[in-house]
CSV table of N, CA and C in Angstrom, one decimal:
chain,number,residue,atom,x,y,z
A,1,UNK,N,102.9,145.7,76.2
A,1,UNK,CA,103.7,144.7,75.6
A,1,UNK,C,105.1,144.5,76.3
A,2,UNK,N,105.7,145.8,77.0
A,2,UNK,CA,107.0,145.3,77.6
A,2,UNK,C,106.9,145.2,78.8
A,3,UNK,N,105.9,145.0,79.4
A,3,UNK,CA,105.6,144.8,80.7
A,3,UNK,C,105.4,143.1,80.7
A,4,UNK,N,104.6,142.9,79.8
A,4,UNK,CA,104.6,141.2,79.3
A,4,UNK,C,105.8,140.4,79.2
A,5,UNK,N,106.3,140.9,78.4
A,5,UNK,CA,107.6,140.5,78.1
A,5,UNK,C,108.6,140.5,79.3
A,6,UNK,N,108.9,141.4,80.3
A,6,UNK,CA,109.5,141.5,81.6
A,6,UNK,C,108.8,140.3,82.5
A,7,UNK,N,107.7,140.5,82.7
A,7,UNK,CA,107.1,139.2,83.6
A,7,UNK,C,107.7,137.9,82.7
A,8,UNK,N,107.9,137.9,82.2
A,8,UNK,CA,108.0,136.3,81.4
A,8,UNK,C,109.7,136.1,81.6
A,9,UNK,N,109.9,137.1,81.4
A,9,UNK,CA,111.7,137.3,81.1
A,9,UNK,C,112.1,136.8,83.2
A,10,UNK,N,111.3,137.6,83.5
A,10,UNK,CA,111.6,137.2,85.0
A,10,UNK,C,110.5,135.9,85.9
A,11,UNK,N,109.9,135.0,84.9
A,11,UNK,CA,109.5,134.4,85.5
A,11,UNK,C,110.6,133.0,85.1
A,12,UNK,N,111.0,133.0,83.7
A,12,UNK,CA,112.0,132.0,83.4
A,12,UNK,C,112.9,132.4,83.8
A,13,UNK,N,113.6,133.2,84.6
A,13,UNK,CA,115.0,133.7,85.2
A,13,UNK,C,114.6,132.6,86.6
A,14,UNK,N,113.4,133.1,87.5
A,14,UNK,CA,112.9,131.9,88.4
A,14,UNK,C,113.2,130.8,88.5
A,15,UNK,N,112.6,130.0,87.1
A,15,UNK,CA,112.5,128.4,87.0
A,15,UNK,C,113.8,128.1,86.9
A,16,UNK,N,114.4,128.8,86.5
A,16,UNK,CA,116.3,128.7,85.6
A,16,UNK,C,116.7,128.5,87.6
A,17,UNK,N,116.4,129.4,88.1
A,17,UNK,CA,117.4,129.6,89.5
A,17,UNK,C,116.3,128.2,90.5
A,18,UNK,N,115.2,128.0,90.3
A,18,UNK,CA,114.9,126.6,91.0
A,18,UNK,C,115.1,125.4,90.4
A,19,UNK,N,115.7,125.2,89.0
A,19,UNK,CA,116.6,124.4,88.6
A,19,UNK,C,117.9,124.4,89.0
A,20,UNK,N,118.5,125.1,89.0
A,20,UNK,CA,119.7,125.2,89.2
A,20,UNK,C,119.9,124.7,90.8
A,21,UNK,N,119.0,125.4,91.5
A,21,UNK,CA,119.1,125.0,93.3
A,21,UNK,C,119.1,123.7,93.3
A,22,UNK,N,117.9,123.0,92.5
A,22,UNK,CA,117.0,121.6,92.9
A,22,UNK,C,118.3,120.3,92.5
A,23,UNK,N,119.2,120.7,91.1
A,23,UNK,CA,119.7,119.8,90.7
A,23,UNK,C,120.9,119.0,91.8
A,24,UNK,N,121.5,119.7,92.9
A,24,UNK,CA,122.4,118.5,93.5
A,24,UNK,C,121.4,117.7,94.0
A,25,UNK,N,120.0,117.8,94.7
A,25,UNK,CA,119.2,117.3,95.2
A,25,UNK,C,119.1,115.8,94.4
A,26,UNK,N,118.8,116.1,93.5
A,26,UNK,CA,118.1,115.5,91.8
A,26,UNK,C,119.7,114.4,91.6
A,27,UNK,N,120.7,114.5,92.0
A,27,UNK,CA,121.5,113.6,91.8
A,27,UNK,C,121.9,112.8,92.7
A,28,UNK,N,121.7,113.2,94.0
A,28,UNK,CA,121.6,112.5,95.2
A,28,UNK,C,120.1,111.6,95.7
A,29,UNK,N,119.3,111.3,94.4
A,29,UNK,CA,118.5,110.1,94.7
A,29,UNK,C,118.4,109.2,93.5
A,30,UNK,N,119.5,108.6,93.5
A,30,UNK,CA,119.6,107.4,92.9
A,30,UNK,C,118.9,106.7,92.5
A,31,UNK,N,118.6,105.7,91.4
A,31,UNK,CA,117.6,105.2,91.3
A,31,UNK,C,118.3,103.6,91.5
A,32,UNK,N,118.9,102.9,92.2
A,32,UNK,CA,119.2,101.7,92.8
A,32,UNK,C,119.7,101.2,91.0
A,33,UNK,N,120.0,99.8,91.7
A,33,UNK,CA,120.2,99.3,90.0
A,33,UNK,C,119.1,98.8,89.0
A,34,UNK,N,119.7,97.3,88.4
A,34,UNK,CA,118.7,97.2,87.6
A,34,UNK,C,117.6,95.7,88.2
A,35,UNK,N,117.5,95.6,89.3
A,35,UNK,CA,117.2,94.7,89.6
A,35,UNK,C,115.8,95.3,90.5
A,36,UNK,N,114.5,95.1,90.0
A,36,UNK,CA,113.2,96.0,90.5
A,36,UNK,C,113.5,94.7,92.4
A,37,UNK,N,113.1,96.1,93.2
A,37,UNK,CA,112.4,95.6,94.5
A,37,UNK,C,110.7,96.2,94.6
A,38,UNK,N,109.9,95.5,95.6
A,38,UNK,CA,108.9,95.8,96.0
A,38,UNK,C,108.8,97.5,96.8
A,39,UNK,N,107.8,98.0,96.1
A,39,UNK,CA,107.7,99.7,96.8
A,39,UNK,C,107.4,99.6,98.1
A,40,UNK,N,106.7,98.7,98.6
A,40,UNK,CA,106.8,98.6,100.0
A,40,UNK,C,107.6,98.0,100.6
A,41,UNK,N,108.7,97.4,100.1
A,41,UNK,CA,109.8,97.2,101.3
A,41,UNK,C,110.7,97.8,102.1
A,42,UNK,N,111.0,97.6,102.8
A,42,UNK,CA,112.0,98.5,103.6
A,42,UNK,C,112.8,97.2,104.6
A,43,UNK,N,113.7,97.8,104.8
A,43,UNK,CA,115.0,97.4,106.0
A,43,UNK,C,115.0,97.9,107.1
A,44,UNK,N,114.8,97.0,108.0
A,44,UNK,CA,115.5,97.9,110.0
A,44,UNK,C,116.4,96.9,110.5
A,45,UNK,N,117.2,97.7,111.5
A,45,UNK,CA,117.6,97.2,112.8
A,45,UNK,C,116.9,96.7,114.0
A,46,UNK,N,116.9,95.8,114.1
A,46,UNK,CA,116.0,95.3,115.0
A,46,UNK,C,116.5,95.4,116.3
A,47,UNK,N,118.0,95.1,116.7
A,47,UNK,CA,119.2,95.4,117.4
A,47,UNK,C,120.2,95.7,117.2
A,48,UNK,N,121.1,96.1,117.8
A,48,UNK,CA,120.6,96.7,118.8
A,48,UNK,C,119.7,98.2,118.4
A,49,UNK,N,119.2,98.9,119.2
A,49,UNK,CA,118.4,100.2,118.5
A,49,UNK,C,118.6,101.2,119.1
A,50,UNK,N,118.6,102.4,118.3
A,50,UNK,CA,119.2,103.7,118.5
A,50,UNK,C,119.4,104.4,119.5
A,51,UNK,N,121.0,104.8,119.9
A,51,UNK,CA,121.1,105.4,121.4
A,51,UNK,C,121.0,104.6,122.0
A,52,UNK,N,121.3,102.9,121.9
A,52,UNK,CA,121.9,101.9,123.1
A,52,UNK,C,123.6,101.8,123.1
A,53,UNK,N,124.0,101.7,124.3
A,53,UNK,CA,125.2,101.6,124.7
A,53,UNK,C,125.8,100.2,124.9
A,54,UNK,N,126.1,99.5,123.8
A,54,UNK,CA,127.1,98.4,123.7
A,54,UNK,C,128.2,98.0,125.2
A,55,UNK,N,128.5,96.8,125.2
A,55,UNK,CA,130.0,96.4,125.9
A,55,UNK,C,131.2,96.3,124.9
A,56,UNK,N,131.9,97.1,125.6
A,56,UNK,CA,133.2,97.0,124.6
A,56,UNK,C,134.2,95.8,125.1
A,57,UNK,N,135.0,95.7,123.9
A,57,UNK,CA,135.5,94.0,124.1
A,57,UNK,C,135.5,93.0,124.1
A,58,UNK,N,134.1,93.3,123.7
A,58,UNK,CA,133.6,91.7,123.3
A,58,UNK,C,132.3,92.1,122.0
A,59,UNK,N,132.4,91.0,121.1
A,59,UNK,CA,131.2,91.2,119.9
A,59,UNK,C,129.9,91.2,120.6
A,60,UNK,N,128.6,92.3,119.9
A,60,UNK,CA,127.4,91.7,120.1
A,60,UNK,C,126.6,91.6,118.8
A,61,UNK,N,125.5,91.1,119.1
A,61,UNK,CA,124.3,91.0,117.8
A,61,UNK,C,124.0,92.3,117.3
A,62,UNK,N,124.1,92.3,116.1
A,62,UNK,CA,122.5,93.4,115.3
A,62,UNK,C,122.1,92.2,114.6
A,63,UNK,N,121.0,92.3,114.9
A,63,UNK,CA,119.8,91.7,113.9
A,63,UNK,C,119.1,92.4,112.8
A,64,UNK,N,119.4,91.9,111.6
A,64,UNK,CA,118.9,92.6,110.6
A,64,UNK,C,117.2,92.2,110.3
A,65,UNK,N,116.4,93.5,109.8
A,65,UNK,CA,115.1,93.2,109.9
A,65,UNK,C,114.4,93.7,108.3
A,66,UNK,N,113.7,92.7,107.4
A,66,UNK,CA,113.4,93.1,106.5
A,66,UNK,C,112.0,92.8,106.2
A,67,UNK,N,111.3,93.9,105.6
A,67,UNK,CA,109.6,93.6,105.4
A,67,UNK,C,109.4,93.4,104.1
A,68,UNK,N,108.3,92.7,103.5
A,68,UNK,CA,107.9,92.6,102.0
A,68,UNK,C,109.0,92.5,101.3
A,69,UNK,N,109.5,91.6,101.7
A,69,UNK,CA,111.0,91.2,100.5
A,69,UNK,C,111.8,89.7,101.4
A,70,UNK,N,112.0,88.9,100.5
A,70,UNK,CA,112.9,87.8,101.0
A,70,UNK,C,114.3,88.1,100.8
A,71,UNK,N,114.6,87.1,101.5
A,71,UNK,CA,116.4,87.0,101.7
A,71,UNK,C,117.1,85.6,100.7
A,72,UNK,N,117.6,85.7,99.8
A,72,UNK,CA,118.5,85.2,99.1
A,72,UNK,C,120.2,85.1,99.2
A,73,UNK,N,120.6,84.4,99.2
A,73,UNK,CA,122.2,84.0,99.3
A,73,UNK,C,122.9,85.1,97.8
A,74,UNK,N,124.5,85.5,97.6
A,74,UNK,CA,124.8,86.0,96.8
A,74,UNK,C,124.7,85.3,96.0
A,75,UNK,N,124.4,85.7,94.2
A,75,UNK,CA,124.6,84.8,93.5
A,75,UNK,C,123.2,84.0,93.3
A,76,UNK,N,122.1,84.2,93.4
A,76,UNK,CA,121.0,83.6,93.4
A,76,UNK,C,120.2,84.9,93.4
A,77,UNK,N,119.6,84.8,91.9
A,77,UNK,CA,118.6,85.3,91.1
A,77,UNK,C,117.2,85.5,91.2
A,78,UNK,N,116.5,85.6,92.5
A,78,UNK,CA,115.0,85.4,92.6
A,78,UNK,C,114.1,86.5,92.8
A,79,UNK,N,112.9,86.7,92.1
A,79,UNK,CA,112.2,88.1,92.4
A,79,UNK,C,112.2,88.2,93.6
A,80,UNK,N,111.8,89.8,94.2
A,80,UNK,CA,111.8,90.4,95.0
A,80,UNK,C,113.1,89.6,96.6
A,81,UNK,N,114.0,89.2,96.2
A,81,UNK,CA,114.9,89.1,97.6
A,81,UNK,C,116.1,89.7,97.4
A,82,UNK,N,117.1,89.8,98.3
A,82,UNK,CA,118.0,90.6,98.1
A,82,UNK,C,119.1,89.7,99.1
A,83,UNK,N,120.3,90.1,99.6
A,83,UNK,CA,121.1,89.7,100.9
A,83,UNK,C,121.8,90.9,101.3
A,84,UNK,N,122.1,90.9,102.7
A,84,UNK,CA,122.3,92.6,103.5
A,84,UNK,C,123.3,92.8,103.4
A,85,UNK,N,124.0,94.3,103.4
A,85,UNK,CA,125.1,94.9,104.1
A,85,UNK,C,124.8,95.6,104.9
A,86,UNK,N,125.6,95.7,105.6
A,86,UNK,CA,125.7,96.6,107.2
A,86,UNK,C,127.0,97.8,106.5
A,87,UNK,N,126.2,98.7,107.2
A,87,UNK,CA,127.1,100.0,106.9
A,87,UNK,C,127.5,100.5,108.1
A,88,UNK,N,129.1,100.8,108.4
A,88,UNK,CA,129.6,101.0,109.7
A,88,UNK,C,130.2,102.4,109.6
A,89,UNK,N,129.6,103.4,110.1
A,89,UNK,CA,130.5,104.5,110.3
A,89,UNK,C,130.3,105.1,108.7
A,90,UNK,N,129.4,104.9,108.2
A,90,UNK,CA,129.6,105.3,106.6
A,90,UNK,C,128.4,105.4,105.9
A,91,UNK,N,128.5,106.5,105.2
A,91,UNK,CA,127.2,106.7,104.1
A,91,UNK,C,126.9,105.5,103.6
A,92,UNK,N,125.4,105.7,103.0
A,92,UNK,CA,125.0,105.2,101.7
A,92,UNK,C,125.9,105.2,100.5
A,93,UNK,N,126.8,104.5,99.7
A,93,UNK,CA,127.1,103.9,98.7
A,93,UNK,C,126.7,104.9,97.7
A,94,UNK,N,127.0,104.9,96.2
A,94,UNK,CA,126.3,105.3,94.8
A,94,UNK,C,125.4,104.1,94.7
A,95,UNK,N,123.9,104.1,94.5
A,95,UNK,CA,123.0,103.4,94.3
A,95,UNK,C,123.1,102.7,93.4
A,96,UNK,N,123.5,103.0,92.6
A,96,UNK,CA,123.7,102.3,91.0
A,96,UNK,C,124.9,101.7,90.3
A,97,UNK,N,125.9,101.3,91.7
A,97,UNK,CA,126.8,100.4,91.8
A,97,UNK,C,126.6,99.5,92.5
A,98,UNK,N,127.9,98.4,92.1
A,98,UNK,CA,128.4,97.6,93.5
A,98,UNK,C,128.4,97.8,94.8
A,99,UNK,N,128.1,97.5,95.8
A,99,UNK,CA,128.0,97.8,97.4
A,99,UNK,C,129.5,97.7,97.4
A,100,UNK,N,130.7,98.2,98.0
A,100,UNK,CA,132.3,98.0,98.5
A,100,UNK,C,132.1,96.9,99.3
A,101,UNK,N,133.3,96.5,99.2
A,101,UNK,CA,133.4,95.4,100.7
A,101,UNK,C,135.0,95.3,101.1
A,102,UNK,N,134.3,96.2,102.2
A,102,UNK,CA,135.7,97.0,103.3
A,102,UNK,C,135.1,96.8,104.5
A,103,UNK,N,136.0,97.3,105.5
A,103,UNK,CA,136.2,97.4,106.9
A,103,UNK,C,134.0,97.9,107.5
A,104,UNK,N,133.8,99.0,106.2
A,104,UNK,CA,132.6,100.0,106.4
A,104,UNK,C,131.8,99.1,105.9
A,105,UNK,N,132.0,98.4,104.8
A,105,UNK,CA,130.4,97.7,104.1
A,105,UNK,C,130.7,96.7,104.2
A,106,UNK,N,130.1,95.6,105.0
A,106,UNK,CA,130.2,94.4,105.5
A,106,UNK,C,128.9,93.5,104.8
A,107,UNK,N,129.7,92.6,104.2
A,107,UNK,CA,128.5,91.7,103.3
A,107,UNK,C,128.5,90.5,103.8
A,108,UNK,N,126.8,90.2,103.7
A,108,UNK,CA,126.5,88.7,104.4
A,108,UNK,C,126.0,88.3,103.0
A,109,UNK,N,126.4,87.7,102.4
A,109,UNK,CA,126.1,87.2,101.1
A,109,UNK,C,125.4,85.7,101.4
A,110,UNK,N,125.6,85.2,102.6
A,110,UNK,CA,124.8,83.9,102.6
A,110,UNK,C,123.7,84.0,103.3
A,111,UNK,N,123.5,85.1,102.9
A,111,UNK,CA,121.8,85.3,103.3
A,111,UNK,C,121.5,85.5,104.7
A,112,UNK,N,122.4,86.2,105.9
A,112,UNK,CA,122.6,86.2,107.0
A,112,UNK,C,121.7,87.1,107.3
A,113,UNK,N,121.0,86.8,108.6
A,113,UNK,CA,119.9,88.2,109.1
A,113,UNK,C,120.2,88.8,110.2
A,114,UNK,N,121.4,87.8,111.1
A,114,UNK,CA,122.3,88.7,112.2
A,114,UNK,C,123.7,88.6,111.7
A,115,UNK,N,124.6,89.4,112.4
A,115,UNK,CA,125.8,89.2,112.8
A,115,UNK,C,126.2,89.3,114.2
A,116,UNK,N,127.5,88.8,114.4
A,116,UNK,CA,128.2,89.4,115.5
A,116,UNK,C,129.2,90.3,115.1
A,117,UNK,N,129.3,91.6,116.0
A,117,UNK,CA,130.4,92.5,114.6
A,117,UNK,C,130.9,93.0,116.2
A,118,UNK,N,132.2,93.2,116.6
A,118,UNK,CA,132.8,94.0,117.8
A,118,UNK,C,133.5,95.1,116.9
A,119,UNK,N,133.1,96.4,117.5
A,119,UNK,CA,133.4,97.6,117.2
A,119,UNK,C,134.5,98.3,118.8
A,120,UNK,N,135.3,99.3,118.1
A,120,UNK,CA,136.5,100.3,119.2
A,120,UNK,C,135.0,100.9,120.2
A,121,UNK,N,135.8,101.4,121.3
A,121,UNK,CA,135.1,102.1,122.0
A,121,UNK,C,134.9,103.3,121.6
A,122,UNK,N,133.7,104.0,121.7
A,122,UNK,CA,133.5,105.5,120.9
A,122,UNK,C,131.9,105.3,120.1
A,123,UNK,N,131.3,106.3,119.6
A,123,UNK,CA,130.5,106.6,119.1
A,123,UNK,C,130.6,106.1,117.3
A,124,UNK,N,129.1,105.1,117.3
A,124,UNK,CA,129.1,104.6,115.8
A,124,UNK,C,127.8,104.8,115.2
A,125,UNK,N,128.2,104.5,113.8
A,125,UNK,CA,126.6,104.8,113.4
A,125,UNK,C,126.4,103.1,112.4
A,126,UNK,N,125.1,102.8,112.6
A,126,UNK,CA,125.4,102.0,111.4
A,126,UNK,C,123.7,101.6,110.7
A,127,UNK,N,123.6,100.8,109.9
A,127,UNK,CA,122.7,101.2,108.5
A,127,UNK,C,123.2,100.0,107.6
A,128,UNK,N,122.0,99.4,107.0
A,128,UNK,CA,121.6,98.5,106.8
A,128,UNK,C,121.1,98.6,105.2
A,129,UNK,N,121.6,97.8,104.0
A,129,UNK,CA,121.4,98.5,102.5
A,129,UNK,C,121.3,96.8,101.9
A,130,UNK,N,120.0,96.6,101.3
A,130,UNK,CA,119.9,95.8,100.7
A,130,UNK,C,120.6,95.3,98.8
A,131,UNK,N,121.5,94.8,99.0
A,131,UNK,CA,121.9,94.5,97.7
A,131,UNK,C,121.1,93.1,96.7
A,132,UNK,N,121.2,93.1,95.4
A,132,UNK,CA,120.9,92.0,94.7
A,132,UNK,C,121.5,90.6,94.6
A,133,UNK,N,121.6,90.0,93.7
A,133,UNK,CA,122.3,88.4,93.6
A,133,UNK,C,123.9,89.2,93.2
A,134,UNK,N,124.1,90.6,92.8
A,134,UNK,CA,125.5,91.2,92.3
A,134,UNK,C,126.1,92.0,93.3
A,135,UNK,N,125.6,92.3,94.3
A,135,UNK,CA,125.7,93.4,95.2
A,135,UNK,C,125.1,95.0,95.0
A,136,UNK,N,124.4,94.5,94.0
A,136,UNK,CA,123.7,96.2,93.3
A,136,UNK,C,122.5,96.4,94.0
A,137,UNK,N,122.4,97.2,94.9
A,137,UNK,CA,121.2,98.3,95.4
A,137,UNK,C,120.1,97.7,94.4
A,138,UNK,N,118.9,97.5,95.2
A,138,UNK,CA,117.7,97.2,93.8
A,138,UNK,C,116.9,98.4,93.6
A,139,UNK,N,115.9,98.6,92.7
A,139,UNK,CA,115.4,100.2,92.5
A,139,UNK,C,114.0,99.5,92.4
A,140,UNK,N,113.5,100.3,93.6
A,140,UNK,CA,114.1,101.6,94.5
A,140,UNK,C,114.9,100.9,95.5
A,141,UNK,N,116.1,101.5,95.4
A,141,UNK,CA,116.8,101.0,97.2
A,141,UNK,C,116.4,101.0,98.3
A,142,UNK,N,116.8,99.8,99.1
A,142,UNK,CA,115.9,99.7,100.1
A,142,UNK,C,117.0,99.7,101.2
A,143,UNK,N,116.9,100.5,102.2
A,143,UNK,CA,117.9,100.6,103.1
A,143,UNK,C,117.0,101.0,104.8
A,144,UNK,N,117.9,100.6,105.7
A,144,UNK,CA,117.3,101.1,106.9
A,144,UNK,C,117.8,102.9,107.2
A,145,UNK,N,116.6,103.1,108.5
A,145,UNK,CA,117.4,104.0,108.9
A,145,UNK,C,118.5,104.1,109.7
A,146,UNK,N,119.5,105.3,109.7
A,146,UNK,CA,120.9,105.4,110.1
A,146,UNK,C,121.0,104.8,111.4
A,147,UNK,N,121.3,104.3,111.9
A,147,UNK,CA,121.1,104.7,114.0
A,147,UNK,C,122.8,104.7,114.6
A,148,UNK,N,122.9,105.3,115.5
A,148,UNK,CA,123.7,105.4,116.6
A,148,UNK,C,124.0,104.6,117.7
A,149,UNK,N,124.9,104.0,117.9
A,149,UNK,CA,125.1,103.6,119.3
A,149,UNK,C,126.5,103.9,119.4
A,150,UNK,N,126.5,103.6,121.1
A,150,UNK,CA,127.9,103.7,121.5
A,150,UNK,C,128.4,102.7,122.8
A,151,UNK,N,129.9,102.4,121.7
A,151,UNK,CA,130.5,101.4,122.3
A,151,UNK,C,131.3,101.9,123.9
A,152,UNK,N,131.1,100.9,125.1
A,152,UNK,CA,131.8,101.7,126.3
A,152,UNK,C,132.5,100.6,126.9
């Protein structure tokens, strides 16, 4: 009987200590806002792409690239589309807010699929986050992956 009782006593000490590990994890995936996207969509960069070296001093293109999902203007309510932010030099956002719009989160609200954006010389990163007709991440968030380039 107290051998029983030990195994149990030390198996919920376990689950207690992979709860405890698992939980920053568990708050760091957001579940976007309230506005449903398609599970299969996703966001890329089309350009420039990762580990290419820009001209400094003058603007170039990124082209923004999106699958199974349309592109809507801010302010226009339609299933499955969204309109982009470019992320410069900066995380992912709280999912379940407003996207910022600063220097780092750059919104094309009229539905833009390129820019021209001139960045300093030096090492950048940037990243691509689809917002709704409010600027809210839709759930599940659809974002590209990070990429790097560098301005010279």
């Amino acid at each position: 009987m107290k051998l029983h009782k030990a195994g149990a006593l030390a198996r919920s000490r376990s689950l207690l200590l992979v709860a405890l590990l698992a939980a920053p994890f568990a708050l760091s995936f957001a579940q976007g806002g309230p506005t449903p996207a398609p599970a299969n969509a996703y966001a890329y960069i089309g350009y420039p792409n990762n580990g290419e070296t820009m001209p400094a001093g003058k603007p170039f293109r990124v082209w923004f690239g999106l699958r199974f999902m349309g592109v809507a203007p801010r302010g226009v309510k339609f299933p499955n589309t969204g309109h982009h932010h470019l992320l410069v030099d900066t995380d992912l956002p709280p999912l379940d807010h407003e996207i910022p719009s600063d220097r780092n989160h750059l919104h094309y609200g009229a539905g833009e699929t390129e820019a021209m954006i001139e960045l300093a010389p030096g090492k950048h990163t940037l990243q691509l986050l689809m917002g709704d007709d409010r600027h809210i991440p839709h759930n599940p968030p659809i974002y590209s992956k990070k990429i790097t380039i560098y301005v010279k």
